[in-house]
Short mmCIF file of C-alpha atoms in Angstrom, two decimals:
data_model
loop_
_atom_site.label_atom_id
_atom_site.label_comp_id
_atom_site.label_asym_id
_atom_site.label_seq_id
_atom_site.Cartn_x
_atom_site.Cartn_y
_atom_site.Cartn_z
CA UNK A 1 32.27 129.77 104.95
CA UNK A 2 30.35 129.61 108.07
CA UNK A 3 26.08 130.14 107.59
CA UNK A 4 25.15 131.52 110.63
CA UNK A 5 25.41 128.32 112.59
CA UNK A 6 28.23 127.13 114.64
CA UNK A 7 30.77 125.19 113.85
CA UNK A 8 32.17 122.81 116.83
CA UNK A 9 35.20 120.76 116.60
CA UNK A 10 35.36 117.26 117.99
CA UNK A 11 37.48 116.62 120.57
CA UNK A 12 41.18 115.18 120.54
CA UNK A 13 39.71 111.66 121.97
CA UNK A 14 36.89 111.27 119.64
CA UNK A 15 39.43 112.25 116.41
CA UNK A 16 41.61 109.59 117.74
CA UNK A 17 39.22 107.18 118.45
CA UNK A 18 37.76 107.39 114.82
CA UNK A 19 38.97 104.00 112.73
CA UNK A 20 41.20 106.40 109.45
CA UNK A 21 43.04 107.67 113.11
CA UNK A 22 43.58 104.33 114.72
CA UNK A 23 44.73 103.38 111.20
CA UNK A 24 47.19 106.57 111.35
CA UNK A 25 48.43 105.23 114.72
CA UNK A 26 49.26 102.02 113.78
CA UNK A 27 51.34 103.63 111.26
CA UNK A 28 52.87 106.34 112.91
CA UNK A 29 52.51 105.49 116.60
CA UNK A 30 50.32 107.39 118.75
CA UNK A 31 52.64 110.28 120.00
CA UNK A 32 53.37 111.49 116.59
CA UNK A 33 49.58 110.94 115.44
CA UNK A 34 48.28 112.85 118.88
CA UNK A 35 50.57 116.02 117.94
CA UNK A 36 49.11 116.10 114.70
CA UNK A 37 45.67 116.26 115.83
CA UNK A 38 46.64 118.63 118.23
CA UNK A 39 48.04 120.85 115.66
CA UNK A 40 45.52 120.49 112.94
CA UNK A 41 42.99 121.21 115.88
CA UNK A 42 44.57 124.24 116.70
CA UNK A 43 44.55 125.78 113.06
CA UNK A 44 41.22 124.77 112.92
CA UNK A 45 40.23 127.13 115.57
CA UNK A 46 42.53 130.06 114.27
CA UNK A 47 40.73 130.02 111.26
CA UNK A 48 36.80 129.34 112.59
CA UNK A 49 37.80 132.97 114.05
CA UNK A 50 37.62 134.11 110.52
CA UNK A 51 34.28 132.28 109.60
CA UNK A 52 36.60 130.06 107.28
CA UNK A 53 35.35 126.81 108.47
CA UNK A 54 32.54 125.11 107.70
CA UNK A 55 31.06 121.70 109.09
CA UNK A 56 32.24 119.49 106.23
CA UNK A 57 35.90 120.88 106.92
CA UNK A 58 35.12 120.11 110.74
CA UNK A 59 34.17 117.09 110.24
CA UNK A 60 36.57 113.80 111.38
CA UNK A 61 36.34 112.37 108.42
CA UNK A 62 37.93 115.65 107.03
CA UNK A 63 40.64 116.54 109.92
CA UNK A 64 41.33 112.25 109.49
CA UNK A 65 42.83 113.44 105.77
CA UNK A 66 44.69 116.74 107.19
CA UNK A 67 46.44 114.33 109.25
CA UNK A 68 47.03 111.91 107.10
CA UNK A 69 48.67 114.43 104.68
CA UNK A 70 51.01 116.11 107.23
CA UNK A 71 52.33 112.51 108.75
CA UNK A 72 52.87 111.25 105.17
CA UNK A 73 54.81 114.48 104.51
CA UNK A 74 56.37 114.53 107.67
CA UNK A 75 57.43 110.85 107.43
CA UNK A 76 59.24 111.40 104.05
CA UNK A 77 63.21 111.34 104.17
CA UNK A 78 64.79 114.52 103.14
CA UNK A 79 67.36 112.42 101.20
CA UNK A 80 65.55 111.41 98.29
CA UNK A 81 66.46 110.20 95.29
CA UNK A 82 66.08 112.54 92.08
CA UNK A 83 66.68 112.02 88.10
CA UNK A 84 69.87 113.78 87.00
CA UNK A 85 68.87 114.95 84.40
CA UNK A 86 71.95 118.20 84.43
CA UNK A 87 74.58 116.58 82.23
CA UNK A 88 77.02 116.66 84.73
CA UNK A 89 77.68 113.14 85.85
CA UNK A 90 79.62 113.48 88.94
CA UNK A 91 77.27 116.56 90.94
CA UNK A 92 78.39 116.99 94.24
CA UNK A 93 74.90 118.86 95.13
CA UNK A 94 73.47 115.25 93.82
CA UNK A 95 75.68 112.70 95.74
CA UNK A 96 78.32 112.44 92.87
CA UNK A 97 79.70 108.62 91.85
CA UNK A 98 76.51 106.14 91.94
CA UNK A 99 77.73 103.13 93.54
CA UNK A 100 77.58 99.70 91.18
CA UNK A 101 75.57 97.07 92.68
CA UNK A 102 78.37 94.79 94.26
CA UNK A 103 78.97 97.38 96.20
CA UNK A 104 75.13 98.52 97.10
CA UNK A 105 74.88 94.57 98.08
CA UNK A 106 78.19 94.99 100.36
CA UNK A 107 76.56 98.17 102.16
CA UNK A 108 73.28 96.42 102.94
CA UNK A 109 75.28 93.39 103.84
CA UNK A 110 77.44 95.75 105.85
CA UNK A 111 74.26 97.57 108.02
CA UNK A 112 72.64 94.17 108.98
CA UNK A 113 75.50 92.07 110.09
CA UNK A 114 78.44 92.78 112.66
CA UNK A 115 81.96 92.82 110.67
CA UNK A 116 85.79 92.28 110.91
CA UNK A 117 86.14 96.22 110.47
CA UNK A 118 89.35 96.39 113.24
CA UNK A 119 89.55 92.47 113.94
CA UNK A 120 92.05 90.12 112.15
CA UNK A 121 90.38 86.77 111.69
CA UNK A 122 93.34 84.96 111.73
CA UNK A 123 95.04 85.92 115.00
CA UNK A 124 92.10 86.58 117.09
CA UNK A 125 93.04 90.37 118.28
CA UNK A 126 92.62 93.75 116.43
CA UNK A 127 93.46 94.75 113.56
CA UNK A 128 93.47 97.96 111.69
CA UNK A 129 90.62 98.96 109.22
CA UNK A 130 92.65 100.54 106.54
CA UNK A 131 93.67 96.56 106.20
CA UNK A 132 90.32 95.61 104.60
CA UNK A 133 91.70 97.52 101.02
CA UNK A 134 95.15 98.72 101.96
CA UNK A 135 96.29 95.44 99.36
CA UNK A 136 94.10 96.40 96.95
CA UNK A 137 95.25 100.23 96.74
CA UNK A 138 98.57 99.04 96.86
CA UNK A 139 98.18 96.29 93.68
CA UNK A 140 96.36 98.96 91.88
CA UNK A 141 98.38 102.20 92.01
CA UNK A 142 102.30 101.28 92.52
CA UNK A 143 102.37 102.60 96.02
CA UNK A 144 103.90 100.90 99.18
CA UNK A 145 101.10 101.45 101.81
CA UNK A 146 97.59 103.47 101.57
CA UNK A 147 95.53 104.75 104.63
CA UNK A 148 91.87 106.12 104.16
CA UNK A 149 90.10 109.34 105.41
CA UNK A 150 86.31 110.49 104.98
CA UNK A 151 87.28 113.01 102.16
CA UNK A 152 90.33 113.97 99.78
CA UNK A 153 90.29 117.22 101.84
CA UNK A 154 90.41 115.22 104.76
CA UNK A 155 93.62 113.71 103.32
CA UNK A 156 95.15 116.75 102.59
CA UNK A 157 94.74 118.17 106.02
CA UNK A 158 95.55 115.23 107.76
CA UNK A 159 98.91 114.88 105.29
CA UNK A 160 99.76 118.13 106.12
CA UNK A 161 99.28 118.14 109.91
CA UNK A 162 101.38 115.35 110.31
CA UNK A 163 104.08 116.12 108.10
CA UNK A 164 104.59 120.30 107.58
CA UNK A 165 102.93 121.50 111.38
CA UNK A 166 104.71 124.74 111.64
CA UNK A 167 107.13 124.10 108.39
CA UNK A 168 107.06 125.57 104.97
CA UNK A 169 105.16 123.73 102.21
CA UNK A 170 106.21 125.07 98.19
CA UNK A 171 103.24 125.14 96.01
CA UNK A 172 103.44 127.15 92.51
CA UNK A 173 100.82 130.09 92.54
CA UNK A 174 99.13 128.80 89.76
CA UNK A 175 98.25 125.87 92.14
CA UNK A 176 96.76 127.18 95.16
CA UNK A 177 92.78 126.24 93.99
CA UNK A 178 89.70 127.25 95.93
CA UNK A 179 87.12 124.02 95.34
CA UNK A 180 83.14 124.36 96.07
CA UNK A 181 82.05 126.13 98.94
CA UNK A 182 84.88 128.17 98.86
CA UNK A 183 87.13 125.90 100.40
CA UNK A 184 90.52 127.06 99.60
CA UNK A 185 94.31 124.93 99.63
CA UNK A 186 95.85 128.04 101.89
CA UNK A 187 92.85 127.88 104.31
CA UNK A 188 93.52 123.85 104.60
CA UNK A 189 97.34 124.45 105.02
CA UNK A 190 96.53 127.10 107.90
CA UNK A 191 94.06 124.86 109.54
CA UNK A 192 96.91 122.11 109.00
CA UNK A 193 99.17 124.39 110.78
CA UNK A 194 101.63 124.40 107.84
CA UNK A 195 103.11 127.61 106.64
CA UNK A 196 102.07 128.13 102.74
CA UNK A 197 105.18 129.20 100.65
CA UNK A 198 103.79 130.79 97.34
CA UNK A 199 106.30 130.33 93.94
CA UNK A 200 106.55 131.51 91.17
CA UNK A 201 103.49 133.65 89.44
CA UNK A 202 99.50 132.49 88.63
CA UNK A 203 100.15 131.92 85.15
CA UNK A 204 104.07 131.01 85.13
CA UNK A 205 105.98 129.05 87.18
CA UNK A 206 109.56 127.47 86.74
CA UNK A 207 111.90 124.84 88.49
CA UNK A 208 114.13 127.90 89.74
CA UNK A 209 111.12 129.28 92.05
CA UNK A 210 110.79 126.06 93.46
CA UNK A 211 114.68 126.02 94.45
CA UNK A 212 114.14 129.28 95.46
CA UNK A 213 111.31 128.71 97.89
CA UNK A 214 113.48 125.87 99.77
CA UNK A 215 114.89 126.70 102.97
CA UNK A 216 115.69 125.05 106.44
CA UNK A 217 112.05 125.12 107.45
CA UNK A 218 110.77 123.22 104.11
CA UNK A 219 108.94 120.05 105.05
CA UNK A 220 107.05 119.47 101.57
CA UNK A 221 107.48 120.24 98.28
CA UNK A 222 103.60 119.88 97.14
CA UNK A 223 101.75 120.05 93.56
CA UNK A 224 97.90 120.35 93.17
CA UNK A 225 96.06 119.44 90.32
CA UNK A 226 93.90 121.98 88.92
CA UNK A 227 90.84 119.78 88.59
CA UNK A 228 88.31 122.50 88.54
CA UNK A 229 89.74 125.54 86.11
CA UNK A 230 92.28 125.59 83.39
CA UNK A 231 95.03 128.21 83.03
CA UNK A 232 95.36 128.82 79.04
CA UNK A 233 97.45 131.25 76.81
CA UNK A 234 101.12 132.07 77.56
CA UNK A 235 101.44 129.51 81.10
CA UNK A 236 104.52 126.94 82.32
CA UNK A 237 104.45 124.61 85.30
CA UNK A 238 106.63 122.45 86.80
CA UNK A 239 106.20 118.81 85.76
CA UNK A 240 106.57 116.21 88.82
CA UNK A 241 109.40 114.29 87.19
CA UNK A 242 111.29 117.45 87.19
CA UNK A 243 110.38 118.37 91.05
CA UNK A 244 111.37 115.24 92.28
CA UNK A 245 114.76 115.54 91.96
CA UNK A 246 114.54 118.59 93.38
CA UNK A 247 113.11 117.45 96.26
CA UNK A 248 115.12 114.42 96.90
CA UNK A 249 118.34 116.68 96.88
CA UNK A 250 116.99 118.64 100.02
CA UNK A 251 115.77 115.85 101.66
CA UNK A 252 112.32 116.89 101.58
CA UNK A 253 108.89 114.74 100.24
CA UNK A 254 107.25 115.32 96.77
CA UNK A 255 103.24 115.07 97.73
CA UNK A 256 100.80 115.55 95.08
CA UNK A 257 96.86 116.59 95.29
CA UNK A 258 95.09 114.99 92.39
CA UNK A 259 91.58 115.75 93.91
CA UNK A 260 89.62 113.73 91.37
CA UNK A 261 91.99 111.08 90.85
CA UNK A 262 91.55 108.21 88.55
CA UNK A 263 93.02 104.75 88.77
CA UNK A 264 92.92 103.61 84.80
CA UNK A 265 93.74 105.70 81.48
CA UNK A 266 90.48 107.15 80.50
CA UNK A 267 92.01 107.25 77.09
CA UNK A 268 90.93 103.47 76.42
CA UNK A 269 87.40 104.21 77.16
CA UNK A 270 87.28 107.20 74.33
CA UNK A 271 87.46 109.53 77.54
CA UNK A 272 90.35 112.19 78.07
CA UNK A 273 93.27 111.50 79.48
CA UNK A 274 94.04 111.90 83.13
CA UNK A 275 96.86 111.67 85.02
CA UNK A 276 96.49 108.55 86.76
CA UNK A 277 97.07 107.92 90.73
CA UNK A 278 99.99 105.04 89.28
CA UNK A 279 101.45 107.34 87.15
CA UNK A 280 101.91 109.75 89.79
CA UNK A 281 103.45 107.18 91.80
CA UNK A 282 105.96 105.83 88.97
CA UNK A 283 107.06 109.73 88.43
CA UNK A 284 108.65 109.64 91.66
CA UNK A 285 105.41 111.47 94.00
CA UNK A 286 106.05 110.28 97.82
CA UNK A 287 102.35 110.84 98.42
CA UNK A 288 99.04 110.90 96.25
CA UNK A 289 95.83 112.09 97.90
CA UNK A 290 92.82 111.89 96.03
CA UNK A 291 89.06 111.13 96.18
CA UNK A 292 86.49 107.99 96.14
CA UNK A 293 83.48 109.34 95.01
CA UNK A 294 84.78 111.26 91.79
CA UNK A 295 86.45 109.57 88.63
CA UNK A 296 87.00 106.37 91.40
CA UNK A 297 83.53 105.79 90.46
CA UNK A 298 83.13 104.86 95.05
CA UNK A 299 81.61 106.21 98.17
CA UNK A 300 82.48 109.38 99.16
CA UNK A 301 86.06 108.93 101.10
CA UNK A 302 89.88 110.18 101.11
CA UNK A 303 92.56 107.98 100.18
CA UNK A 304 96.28 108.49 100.69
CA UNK A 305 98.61 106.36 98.78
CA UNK A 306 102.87 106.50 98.75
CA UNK A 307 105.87 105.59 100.94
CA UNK A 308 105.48 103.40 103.78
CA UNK A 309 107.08 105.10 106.25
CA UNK A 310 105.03 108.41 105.69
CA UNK A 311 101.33 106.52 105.37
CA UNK A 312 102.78 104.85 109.30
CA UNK A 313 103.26 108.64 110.43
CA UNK A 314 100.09 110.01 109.02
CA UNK A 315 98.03 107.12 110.73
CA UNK A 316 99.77 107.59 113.98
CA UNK A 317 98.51 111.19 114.10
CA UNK A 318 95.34 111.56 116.66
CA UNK A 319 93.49 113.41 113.82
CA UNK A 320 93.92 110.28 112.43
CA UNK A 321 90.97 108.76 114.66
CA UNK A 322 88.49 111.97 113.98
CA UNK A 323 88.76 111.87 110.08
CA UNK A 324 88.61 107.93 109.56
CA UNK A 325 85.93 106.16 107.64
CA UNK A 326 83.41 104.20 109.17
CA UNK A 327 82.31 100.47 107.98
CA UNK A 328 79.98 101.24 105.46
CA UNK A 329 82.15 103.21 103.13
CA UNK A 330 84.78 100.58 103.50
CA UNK A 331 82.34 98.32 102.60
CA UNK A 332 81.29 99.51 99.75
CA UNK A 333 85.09 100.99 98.74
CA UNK A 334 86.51 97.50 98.40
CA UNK A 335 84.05 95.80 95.53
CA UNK A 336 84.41 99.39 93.81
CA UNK A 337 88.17 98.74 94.06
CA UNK A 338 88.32 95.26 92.94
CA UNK A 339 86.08 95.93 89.74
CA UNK A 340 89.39 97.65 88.55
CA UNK A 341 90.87 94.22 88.50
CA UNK A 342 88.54 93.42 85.48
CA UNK A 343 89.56 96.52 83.33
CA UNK A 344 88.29 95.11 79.81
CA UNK A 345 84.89 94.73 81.96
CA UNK A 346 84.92 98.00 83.80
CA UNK A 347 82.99 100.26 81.47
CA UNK A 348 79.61 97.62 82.10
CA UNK A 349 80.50 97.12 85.50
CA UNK A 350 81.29 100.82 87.11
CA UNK A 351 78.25 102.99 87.16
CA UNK A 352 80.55 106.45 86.88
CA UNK A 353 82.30 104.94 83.59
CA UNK A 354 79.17 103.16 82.28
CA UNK A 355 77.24 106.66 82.27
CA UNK A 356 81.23 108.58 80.93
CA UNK A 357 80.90 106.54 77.82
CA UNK A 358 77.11 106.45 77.17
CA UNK A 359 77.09 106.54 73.34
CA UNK A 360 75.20 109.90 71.85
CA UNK A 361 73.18 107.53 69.58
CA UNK A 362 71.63 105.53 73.09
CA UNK A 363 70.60 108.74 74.39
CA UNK A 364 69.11 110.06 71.04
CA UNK A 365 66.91 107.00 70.79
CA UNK A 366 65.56 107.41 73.91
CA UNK A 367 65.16 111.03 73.78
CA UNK A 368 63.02 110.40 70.42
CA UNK A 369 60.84 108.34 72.74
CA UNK A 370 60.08 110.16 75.64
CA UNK A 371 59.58 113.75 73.53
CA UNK A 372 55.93 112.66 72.76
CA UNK A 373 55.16 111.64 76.16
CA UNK A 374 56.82 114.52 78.08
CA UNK A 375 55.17 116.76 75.07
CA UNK A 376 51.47 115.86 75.97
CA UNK A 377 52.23 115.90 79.50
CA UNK A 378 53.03 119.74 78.91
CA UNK A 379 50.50 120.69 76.68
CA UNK A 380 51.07 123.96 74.28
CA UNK A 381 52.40 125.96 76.39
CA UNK A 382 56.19 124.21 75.77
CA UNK A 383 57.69 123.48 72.92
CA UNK A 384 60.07 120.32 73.66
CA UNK A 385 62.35 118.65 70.85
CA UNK A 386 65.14 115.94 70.75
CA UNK A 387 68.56 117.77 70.32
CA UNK A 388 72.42 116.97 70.88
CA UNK A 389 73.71 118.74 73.69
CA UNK A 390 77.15 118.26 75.86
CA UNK A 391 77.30 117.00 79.18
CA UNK A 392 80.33 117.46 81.45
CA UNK A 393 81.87 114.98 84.21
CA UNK A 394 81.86 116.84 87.14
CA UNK A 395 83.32 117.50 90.30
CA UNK A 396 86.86 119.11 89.34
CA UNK A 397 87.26 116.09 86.79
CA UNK A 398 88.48 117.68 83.20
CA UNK A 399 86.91 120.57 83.72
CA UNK A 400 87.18 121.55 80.00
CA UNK A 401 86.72 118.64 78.28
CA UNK A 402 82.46 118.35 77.11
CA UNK A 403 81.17 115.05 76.03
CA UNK A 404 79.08 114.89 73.44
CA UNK A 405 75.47 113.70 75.04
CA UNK A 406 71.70 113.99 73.88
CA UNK A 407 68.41 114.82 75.47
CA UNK A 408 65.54 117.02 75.60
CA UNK A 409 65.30 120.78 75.38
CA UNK A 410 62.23 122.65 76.83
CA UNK A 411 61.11 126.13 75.48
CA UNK A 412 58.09 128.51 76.43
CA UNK A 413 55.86 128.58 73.43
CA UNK A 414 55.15 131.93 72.17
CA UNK A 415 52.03 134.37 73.79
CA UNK A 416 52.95 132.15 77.24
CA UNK A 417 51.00 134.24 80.28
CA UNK A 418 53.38 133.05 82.65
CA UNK A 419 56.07 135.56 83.60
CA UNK A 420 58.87 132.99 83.84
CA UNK A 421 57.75 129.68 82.03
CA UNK A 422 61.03 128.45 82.12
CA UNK A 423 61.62 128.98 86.02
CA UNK A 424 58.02 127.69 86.93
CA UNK A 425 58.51 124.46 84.88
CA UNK A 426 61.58 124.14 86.31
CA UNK A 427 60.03 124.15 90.29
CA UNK A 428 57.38 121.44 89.14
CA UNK A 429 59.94 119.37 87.88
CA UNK A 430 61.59 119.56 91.29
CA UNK A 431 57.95 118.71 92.84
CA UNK A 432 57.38 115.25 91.20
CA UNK A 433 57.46 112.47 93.42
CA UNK A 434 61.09 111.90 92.14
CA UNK A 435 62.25 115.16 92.05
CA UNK A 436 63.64 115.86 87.93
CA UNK A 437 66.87 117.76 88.11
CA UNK A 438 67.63 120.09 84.61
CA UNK A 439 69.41 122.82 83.95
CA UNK A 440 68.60 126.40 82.41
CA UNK A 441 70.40 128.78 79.45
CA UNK A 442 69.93 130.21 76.46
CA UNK A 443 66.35 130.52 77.26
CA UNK A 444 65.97 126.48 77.43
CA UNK A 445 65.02 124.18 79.80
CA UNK A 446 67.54 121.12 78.91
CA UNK A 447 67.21 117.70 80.22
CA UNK A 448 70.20 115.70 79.46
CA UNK A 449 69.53 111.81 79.19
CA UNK A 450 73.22 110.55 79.77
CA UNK A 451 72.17 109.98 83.53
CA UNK A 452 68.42 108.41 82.66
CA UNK A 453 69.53 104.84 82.33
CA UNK A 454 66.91 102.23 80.96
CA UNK A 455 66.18 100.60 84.34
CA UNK A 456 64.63 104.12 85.68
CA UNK A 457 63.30 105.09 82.08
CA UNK A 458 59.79 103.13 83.49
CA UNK A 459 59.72 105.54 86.39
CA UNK A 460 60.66 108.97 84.65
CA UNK A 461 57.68 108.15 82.66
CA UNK A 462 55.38 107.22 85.15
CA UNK A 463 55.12 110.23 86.83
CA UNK A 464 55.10 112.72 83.55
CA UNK A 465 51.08 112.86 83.78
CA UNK A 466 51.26 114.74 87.27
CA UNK A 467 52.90 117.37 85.07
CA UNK A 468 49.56 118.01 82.97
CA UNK A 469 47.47 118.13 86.33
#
C-alpha cells in the first residue's frame, strides 16, 4: 500500500532499456516483449487507483519479473506432455498409442528433410503416397490393396461415400455404436449419403433379418465391432463367415468396422483375444477399416484394407484428397508397421504392447518405492499406500476385459479442513510442471503405474517436492 507519497511508473523506453528487458528481448523478440510491458504497465495503473502499489512493486526491477513470468507462460505450448497415471493405456483425451522410437526417429527425420511422399524413385514421376506402406499392410493382413485416411472414421465415411451414396447399407441394430463425442455410425452413414437399413433387434439379431433387409437398392452389407460396450444376457449376432455368403449371393460387398483393430493375436502376449484385421480378411470381409493409433500401437490415422478393385474406387473419390494423411504420419506408420515383422520381439519393441503386458509385480516394486517419497511430499493430510488395482486398454479396445495393474492410492486423512481433499489434490497434480493425470472413486485418488515407465520414473520424482510447497 501506498504511504502518502506517489508512486510513478517508469516509462515504456526506460523498462525496455533496462538489461533483465533487453535480456527478455533477445528471447522473445521485441514486439512480443513491448506488449508485455505495455500490458503490465497498464494494470499497474488500474491498480495505483486503488492505492495497491507501492514503489518496490513499481520498480523495473519488479515489472522486469512480471514480464518475465507472463512471456515464460505465454511461450509455453499448450500440448504438453503429462504422466498417465489413469490406467487406461490407450486415452484418447491423452494422445492414445505412444509411438516406439523408430518411429519418433522417422518423424524427426521426416520434419527436417524433403521426402519421396508422392515421387517414385525409380521412374522419376509421381507416385502415390499410400505406396510408402500399401506392401506392408498387404504382407501383414491377407488383403489385396490398402489405402490410408487421417482417422478410422475417416475410413468409414470415405468407404461409404464411395460405395453406398444414396443406396441401402444392412447393419444389425445391435451394431449401430455411438463412439466419444457422440459421434454416432447413422450420423456417419447420413453424412456419407448412404441410407442406414436397421435389422434385426438391439439385443438379437439373425441371418434371416439380414436377407430380409436386402433389396435392389443394397450396396453393402456392413458389420461393426462393438469396441466400446458389450451386449450380455440372452443376445445372437450374425458371425461374418455366415454373412458372407449372404452377401456374395446378391452381389453385394461384406465391409467390416473393427474400430480398434489389431494386427497379431493378443492371446500370445497373455492379452485377450481380438479379432484380428487378417482374420477378418480370411473370413471372407471385402473391406476392413480400422485405426492406427489404438491396439496398432501408431500415429493417429485410418486404414482401409480388402479387394483391389474397391480400395482403386475409394481412392478415386475427391474426398479422397481432403481426408488423406500427410508425411509425418506416414512416416512414422511404416516403422510401427514393420515392427510387426518381428512378432517374438514386439512386446519390447511396441510401446502400446510393452505397457499391455507390464507385469503387476514391475509396477508393485516401483509403487513400494515412490510411496515414501510421494508420502512426505504430501505431508499428513493424505494417507497414500501401495495397492493392486486394474487398469483398462482404452479407446473401444476390450472394453470389458481389466488387467490386473498396481500403483498408488491417495486418501484424505481424517479431521482434513479442506472441503474436497480429494478434488484439490487432484488440480495440483494437474499443476506440476508435467502435469500428473489420476483418476477418482470410491473416495480415492488412484495413480496407476502401468504407464510410469522407468525412463520417466527420474522425472515423476523430481517434481514431487513442489507438491509440499
Amino acid at each position: 500500500m501506498t504511504t502518502g507519497q506517489t508512486v510513478r511508473l517508469p516509462s515504456v523506453d526506460r523498462i525496455l532499456g533496462d538489461a533483465a528487458c533487453l535480456a527478455l528481448i533477445a528471447h522473445y523478440g521485441r514486439a512480443q516483449t513491448l506488449a508485455c510491458a505495455r500490458a503490465v504497465l497498464a494494470e499497474l495503473r488500474t491498480a495505483m487507483l486503488t492505492g495497491a502499489v507501492c514503489e518496490e512493486g513499481a520498480s523495473i526491477a519488479a515489472i522486469a519479473a512480471q514480464m518475465a513470468e507472463r512471456l515464460q507462460a505465454q511461450s509455453r505450448s499448450q500440448l504438453r506432455a503429462v504422466f498417465n497415471l489413469t490406467g487406461t493405456v490407450l486415452h484418447t483425451n491423452l494422445g492414445r498409442a505412444l509411438l516406439p522410437d523408430a518411429a519418433v526417429q522417422a518423424v524427426v527425420e521426416a520434419l527436417q528433410w524433403p521426402m519421396n511422399l508422392e515421387f517414385d524413385l525409380e521412374t522419376g514421376k509421381r507416385g502415390d503416397r499410400d505406396d510408402l506402406v500399401e506392401e506392408l499392410l498387404r504382407e501383414l493382413t491377407g488383403a489385396e490393396a490398402a489405402t490410408i485416411v487421417n482417422n478410422n472414421a475417416a475410413a468409414v465415411l470415405l468407404m461409404l461415400n464411395t460405395l453406398a451414396q444414396n443406396k441401402e447399407v444392412v447393419v444389425s441394430r445391435g451394431e449401430l455404436v455411438e463412439i466419444g463425442g457422440a459421434f454416432r455410425i447413422p450420423d456417419v452413414m447420413t453424412r456419407a449419403g448412404a441410407v442406414l437399413r436397421e435389422v434385426g433387434s438391439t439385443n438379437r439379431t439373425h441371418l434371416a433379418d439380414y436377407a430380409n433387409g436386402v433389396n435392389a437398392d443394397t450396396a453393402l452389407l456392413m458389420k461393426v465391432h462393438c469396441s466400446n460396450y458389450a451386449i450380455t444376457g440372452f443376445t445372437k449376432s450374425v458371425e461374418l463367415d455366415e454373412l458372407v455368403p449372404l452377401a456374395a449371393q446378391h452381389g453385394v460387398p461384406t465391409a467390416v468396422d473393427l474400430g480398434s483393430g489389431t494386427l497379431v493375436d493378443l492371446a500370445q502376449y497373455g492379452l485377450p483375444h481380438e479379432t484380428t484385421v487378417r482374420e477378418t480378411i480370411e473370413a471372407g470381409a471385402d473391406l476392413v477399416t480400422f485405426s492406427g493409433d489404438k491396439l496398432l500401437g501408431g500415429p493417429q490415422c485410418g486404414v482401409i484394407v480388402g479387394r483391389a478393385d474397391l480400395i482403386a474406387k475409394i481412392k478415386r473419390n475427391p474426398l479422397k484428397r481432403a481426408l488423406r494423411v500427410g508425411k509425418l504420419t506416414l512416416a512414422a506408420l511404416e516403422p510401427v508397421l514393420r515392427l510387426y515383422r518381428a512378432p517374438d520381439l514386439l512386446a519390447e519393441r511396441l510401446t502400446t504392447l510393452r505397457l499391455l503386458t507390464r507385469p503387476a509385480a514391475a509396477m508393485r516394486a516401483q509403487a513400494e518405492i515412490l510411496l515414501p517419497l510421494l508420502q512426505g511430499a504430501l505431508g499428513a493430510a493424505y494417507a497414500v499406500t501401495a495397492e493392486a488395482m486394474t487398469s483398462q486398454i482404452g479407446s473401444g479396445a476390450l472394453p470389458v476385459d481389466q488387467l490386473p495393474s498396481f500403483g498408488l492410492a491417495i486418501r484424505s486423512a481424517p479431521g482434513s479442513r479442506l472441503s474436497n481433499p480429494l478434488g484439490a489434490l487432484e488440480q495440483r497434480l494437474r499443476a506440476l510442471p508435467c502435469p500428473v493425470i489420476g483418476r477418482i472413486g470410491q473416495d480415492t485418488l488412484w495413480l496407476d503405474l502401468r504407464c510410469l515407465e522407468a525412463a520417466h520414473e527420474t522425472a515423476f520424482v523430481a517434481q514431487l517436492a513442489e507438491l509440499s510447497a
